[in-house]
Coordinates of C-alpha atoms in Angstrom, one line a residue:
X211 CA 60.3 182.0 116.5
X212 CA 62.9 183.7 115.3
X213 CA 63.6 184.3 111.4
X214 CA 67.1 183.6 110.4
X215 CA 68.8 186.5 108.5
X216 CA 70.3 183.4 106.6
X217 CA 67.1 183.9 103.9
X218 CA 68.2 187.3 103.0
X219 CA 71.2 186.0 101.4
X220 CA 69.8 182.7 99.6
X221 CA 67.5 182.3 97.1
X222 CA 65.2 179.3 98.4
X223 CA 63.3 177.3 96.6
X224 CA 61.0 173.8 97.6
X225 CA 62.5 170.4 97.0
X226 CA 59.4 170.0 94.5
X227 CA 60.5 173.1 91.9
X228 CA 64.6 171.9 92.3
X229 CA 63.8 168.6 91.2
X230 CA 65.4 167.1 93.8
X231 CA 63.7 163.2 94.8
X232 CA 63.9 162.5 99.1
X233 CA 66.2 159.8 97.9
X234 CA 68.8 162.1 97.5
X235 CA 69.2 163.4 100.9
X236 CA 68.3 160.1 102.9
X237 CA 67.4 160.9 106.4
X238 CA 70.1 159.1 108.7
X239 CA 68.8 155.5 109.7
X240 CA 69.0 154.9 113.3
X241 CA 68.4 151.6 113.8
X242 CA 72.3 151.2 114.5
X243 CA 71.5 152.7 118.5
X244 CA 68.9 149.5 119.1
X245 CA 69.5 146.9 121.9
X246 CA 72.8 148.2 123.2
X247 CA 72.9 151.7 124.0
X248 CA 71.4 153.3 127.7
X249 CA 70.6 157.0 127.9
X250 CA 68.9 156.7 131.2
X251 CA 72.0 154.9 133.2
X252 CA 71.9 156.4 136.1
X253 CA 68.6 154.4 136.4
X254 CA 70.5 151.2 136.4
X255 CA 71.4 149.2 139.3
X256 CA 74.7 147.7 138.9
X257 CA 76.1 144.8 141.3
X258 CA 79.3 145.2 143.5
X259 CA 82.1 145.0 142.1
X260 CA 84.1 141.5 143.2
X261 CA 87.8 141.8 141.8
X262 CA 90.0 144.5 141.9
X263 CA 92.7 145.4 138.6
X264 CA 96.1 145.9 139.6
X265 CA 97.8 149.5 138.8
X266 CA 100.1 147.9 136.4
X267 CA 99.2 145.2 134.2
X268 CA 102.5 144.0 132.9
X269 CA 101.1 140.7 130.9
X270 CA 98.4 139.1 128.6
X271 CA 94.9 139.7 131.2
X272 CA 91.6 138.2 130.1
X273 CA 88.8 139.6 131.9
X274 CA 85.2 137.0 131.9
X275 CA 82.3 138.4 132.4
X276 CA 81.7 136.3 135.6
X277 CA 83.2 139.3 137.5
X278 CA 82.4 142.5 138.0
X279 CA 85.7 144.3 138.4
X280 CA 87.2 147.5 139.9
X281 CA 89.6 150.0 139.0
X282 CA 91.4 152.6 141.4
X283 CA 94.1 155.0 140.9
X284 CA 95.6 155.0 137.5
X285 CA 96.0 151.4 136.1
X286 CA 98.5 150.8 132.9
X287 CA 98.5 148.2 130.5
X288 CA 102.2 148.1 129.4
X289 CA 104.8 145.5 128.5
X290 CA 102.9 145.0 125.0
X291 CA 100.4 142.7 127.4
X292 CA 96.8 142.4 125.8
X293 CA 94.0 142.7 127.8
X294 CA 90.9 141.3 126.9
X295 CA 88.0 142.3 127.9
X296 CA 84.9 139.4 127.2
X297 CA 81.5 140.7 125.9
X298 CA 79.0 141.8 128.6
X299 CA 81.7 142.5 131.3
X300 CA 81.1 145.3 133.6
X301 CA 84.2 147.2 135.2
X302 CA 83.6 149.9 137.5
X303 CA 85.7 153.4 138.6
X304 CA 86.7 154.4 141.6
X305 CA 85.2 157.6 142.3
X306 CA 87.2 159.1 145.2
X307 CA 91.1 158.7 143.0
X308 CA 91.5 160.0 139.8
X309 CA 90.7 156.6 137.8
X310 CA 91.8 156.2 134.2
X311 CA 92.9 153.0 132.6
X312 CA 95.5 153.8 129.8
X313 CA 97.1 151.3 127.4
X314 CA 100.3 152.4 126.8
X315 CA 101.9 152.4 123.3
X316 CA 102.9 148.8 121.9
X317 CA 99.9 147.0 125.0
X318 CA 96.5 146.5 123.6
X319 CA 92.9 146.8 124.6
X320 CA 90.7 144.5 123.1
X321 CA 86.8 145.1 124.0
X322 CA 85.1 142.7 121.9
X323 CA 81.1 143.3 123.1
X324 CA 78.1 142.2 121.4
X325 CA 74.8 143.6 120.8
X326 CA 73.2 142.2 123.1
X327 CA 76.4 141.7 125.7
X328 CA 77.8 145.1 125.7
X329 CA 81.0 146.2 128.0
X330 CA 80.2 148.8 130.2
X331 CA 83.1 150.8 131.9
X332 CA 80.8 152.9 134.9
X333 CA 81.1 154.9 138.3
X334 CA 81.1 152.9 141.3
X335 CA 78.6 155.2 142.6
X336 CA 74.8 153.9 143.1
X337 CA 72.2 154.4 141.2
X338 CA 70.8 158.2 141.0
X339 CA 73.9 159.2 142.2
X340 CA 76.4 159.0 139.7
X341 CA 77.5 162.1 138.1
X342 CA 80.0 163.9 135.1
X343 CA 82.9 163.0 136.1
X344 CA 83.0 160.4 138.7
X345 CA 86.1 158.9 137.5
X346 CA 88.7 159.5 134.3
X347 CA 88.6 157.8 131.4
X348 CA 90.0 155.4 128.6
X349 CA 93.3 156.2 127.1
X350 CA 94.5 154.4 124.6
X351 CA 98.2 155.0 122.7
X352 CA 99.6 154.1 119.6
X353 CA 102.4 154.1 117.1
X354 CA 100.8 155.8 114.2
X355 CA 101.5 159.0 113.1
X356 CA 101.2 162.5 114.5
X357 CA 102.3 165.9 113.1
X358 CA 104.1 166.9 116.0
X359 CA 107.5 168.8 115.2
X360 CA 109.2 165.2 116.1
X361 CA 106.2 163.1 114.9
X362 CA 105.8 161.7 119.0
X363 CA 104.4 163.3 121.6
X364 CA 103.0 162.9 125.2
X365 CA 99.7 162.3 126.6
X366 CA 97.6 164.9 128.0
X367 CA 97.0 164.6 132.2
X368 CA 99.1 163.8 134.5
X369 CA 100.5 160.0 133.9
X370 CA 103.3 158.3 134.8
X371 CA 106.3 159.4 132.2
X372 CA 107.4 155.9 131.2
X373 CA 103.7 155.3 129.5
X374 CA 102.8 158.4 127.9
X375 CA 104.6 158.6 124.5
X376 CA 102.4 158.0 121.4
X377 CA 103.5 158.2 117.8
X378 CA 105.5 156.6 115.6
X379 CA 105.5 155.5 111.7
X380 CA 103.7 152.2 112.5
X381 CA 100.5 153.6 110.1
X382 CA 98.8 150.1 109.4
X383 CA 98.7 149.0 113.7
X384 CA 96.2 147.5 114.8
X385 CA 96.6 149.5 118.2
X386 CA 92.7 148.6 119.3
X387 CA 89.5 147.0 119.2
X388 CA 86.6 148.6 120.5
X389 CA 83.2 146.8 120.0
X390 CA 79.6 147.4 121.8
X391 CA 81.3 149.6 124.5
X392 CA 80.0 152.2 126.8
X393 CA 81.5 154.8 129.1
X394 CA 79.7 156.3 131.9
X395 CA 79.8 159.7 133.9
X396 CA 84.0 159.5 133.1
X397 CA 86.0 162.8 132.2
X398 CA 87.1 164.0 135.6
X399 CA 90.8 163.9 134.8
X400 CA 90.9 163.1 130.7
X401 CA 88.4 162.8 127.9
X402 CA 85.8 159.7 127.7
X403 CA 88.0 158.3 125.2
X404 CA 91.0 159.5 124.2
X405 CA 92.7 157.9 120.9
X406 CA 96.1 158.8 120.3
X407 CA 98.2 157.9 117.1
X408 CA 95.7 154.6 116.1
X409 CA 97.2 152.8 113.5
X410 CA 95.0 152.1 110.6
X411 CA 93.7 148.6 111.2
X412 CA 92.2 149.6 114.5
X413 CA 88.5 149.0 115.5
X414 CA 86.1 151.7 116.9
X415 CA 82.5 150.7 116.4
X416 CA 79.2 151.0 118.6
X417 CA 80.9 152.8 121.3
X418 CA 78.3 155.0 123.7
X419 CA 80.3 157.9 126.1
X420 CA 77.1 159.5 128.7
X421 CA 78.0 162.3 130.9
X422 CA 81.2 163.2 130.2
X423 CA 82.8 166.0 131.9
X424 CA 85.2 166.5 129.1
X425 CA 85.4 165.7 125.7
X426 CA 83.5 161.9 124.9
X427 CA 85.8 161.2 122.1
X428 CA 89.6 162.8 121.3
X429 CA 91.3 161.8 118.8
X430 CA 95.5 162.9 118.6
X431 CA 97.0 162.4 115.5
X432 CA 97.0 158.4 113.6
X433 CA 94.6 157.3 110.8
X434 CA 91.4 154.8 111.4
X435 CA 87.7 154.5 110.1
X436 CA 85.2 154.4 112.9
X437 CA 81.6 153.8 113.5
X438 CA 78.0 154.0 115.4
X439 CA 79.4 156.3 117.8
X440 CA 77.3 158.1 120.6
X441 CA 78.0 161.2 122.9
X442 CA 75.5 161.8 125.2
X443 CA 75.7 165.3 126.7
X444 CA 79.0 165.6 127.5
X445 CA 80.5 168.8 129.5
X446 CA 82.6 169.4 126.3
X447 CA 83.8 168.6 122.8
X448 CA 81.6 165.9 121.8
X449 CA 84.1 164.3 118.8
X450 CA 87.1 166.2 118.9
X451 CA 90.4 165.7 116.7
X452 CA 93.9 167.4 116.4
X453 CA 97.6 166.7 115.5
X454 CA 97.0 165.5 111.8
X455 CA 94.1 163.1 112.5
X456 CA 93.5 161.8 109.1
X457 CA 90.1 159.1 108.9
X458 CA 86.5 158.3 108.5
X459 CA 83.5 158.2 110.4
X460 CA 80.1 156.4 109.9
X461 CA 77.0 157.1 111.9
X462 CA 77.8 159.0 114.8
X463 CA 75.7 161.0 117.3
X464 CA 75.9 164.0 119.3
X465 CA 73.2 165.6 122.1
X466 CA 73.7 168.5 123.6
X467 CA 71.9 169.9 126.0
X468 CA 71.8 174.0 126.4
X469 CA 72.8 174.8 129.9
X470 CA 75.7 172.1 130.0
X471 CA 79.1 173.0 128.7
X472 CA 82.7 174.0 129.7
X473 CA 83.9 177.2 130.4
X474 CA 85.3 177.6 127.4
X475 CA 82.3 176.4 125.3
X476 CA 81.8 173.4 124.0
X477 CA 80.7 172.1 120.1
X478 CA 79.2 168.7 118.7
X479 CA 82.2 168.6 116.3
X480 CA 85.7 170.6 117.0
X481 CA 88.6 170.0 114.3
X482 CA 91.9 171.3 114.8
X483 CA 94.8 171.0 111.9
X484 CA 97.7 171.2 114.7
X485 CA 97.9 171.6 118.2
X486 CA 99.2 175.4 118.3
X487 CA 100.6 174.8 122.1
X488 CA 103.1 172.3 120.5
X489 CA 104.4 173.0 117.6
X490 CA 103.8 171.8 113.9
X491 CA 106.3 170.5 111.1
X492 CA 104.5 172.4 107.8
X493 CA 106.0 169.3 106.0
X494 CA 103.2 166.8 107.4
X495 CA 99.7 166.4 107.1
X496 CA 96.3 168.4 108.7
X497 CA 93.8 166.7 110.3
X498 CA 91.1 165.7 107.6
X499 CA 88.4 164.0 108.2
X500 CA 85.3 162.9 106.4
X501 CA 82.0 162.2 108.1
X502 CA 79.3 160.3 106.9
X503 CA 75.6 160.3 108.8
X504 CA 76.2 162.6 111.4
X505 CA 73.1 163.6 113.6
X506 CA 74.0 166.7 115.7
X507 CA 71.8 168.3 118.6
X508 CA 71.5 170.7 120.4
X509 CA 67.7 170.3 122.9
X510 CA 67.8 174.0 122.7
X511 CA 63.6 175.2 122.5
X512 CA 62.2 178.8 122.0
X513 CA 63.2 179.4 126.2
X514 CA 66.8 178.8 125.6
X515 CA 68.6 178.5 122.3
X516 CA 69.9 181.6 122.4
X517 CA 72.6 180.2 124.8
X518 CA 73.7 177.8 122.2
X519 CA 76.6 178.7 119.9
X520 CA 77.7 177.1 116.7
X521 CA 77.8 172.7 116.4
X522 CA 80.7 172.5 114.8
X523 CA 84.3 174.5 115.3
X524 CA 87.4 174.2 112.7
X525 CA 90.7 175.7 113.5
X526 CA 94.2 175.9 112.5
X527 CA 93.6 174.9 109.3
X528 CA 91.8 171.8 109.8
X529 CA 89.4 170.2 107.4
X530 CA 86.1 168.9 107.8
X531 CA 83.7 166.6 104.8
X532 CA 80.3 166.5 106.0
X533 CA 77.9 164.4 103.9
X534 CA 74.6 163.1 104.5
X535 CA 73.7 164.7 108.3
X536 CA 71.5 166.3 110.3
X537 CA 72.5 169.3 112.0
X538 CA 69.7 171.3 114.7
X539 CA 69.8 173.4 117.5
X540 CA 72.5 175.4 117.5
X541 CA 73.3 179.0 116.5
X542 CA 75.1 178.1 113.6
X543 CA 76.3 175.4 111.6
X544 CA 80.2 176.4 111.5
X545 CA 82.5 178.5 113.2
X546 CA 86.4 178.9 111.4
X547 CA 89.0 180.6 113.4
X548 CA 91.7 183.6 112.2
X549 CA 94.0 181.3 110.4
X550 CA 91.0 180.8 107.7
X551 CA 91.9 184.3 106.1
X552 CA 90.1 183.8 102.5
X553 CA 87.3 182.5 101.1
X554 CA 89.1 179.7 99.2
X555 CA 90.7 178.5 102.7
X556 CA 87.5 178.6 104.5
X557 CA 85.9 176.8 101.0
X558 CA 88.7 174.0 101.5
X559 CA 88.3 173.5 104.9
X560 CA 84.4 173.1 105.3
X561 CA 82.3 171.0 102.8
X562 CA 78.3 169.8 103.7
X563 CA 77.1 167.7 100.9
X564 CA 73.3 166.3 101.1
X565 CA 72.4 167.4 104.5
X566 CA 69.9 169.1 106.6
X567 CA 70.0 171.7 109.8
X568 CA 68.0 174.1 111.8
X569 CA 70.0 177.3 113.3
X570 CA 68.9 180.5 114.7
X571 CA 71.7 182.5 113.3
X572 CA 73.3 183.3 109.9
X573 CA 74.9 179.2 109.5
X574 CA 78.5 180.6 109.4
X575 CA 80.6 182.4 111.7
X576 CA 84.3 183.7 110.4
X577 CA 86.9 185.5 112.3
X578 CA 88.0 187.6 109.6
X579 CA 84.8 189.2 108.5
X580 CA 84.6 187.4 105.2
X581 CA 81.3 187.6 105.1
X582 CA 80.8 187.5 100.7
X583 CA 80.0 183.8 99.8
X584 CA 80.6 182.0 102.7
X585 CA 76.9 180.6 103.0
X586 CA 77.6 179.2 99.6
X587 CA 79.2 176.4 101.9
X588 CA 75.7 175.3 102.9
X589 CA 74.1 175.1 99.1
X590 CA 72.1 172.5 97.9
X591 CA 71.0 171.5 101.7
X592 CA 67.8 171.5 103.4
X593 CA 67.0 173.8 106.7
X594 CA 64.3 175.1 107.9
X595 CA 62.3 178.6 107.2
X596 CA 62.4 179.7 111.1
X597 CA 64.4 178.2 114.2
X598 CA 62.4 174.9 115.3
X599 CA 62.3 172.8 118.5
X600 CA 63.8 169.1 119.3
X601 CA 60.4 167.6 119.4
X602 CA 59.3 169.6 116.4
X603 CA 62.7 167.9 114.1
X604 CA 62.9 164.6 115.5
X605 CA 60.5 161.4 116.4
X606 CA 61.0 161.5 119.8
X607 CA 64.0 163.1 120.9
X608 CA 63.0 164.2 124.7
X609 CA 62.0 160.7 125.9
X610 CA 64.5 159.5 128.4
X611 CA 65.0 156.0 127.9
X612 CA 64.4 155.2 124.3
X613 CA 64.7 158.6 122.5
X614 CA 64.1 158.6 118.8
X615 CA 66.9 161.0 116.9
X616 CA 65.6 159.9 113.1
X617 CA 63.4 163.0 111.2
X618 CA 60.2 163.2 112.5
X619 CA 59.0 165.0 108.9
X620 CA 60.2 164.1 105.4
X621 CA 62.7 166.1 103.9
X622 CA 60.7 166.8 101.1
X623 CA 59.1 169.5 103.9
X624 CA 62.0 171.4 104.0
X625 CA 63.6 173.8 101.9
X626 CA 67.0 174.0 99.7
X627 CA 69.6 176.1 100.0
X628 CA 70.1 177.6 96.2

């Protein structure tokens, strides 16, 4: 395998001359993925669906899981109407419209599953035959805030005018809840999930996207902590944030798989500060965002990785805390675009604190040839001497069913960045 040109710049020295104990890079616990994800859905046979959701829900709607229910065309939840969505309830997409269910800004979605009673949103295709992009997607809008020159903005996709706006000063709304959720083979029109302007009290834990054909998860803008999130080879972006997203996540995951992506590439993570195509007011915030736990892969092997390009991408000034994570398969660990133009900009954009990853290349890509010190932004963390395989990092990370994503090896194997 190949050796990366990464050593020729680092001084590397064994966990056991630095000192360094295995408790202080904890290998990410994955016991948050049991009992309630599926990575082999198309596998699943889902019953009929029985009830059909209007295109416009205009009041409070509580949906039992009694009924399988069906969703065609474009359906809005507007009018500040709740709906309700009861743990283990299964709604299913319309595969010949373009489908998306969007909760318009002042309505609410709340999707309260359970471990063991999870909501799935899925294609209405059978089993084995479901595909990326079957139907559209989740959107869901809010009143936080945005940095858009007017601090609103509308929706990507083509929607109906009156139920696109997000943005607003509402920071501490409660715009969502999202609990034990997953989203299959959506992204034909829209992203998996696309989060725009969440107010702070909002809830986004244990949700699973498979098979998108755009990004899984998009935030625009707003301010929220999130949780035990999964993207499951999506087309595109795996987590992707813009227009002065500003929050926390704990314990997500991203697989990748080297022959799928867009045309114009796709990365685990993608951070931009502003959205260039519409303007920024200089007087508001970046998108920041810290990330705790991350496990990001790429199932590249020695036949293939060279098609893989870097896992995450940071542009237009946007920032990016990555602590405690697992990074393999990729060619690097971080790409910054042109308006990163000196080493202090590209050191306050990009921080990885106790973490581990295996790349082929160098570990970070620039656009403006600053090339002096940059791999200082991957000291003190573990990698490995030469370019390794899935099965060789991870437990079990080929099975189809029940993969294992936790380190196979303990850290103490690896090396340090020094």
């Amino acid at each position: 395998m190949k050796t990366r040109a990464i050593l020729s710049l680092f001084l590397i020295i064994t966990i056991s001359v630095s000192g360094l104990s295995q408790n202080d890079f904890n290998p990410n616990n994955m016991k948050w993925m049991k009992d309630w994800t599926n990575f082999s859905p198309n596998n699943t046979n889902y019953p009929d669906y029985e009830e059909q959701l209007p295109n416009i829900i205009t009041k409070d709607t509580f949906l039992s899981s009694d009924i399988v229910y069906f969703i065609s065309g474009d359906v809005y939840v507007v009018n500040n109407a709740i709906l309700t969505i009861e743990e283990g309830t299964l709604i299913k997409a319309d595969t010949e419209k373009s489908t998306n269910l969007i909760v318009s800004k002042g309505a609410k979605l709340i999707a309260n599953g359970t471990k063991a009673s999870p909501i799935v949103f899925t294609s209405n295709k059978s089993r084995n035959s479901r595909k990326s992009g079957d139907w559209g997607g989740i959107t869901i809008i809010g009143s936080g805030k945005a940095n858009t020159v007017e601090g609103e903005g509308s929706i990507k996709g083509k929607f109906n005018p009156l139920y696109t706006i997000f943005g607003g000063n509402k920071v501490e709304e409660e715009t969502t809840i999202l609990k034990f959720v997953r989203i299959e083979y959506a992204g034909k029109s829209t992203n998996g999930l696309s989060l725009y302007a969440l107010g702070n009290k909002s809830v986004v834990e244990n949700v699973m996207i498979s098979y998108s054909a755009d990004d899984s998860f998009e935030w625009h803008g707003g301010a929220s902590t999130s949780r035990n999130l999964i993207s499951y080879k999506s087309n595109d972006d795996d987590f992707d944030f813009t227009q002065g997203y500003r929050g926390e996540l704990i314990n997500i995951l991203a697989v990748k798989h080297p022959y799928i992506t867009s045309n114009n590439g796709s990365y685990a993570i993608e951070v931009d500060g502003y959205n260039k195509n519409l303007g920024f007011d200089n007087s508001k915030i970046l998108s920041s965002i810290d990330i705790t736990g991350a496990t990001l892969i790429s199932l590249a092997d020695e036949r293939n990785y060279s098609h893989t390009r870097a896992a995450i991408s940071i542009n237009n000034l946007g920032e990016l805390y990555l602590n405690s994570s697992n990074i393999s398969g990729f060619s690097d660990v971080v790409k910054l675009d042109k308006t990163f133009s000196t080493l202090r900009m590209i050191e306050t954009a990009f921080k990885l604190d106790n973490s581990f990853f295996n790349v082929h290349k160098e570990g970070v890509v620039t656009h403006n040839n600053i090339k002096d010190d940059t791999f200082n932004l991957l000291k003190y963390n573990r990698f490995t001497k030469t370019f390794q395989q899935p099965e060789e990092i991870f437990s079990d990370p080929l099975d189809k069913s029940n993969p294992d994503f936790s380190l196979k090896n303990s850290l103490n194997n690896y090396m340090v960045v020094q």
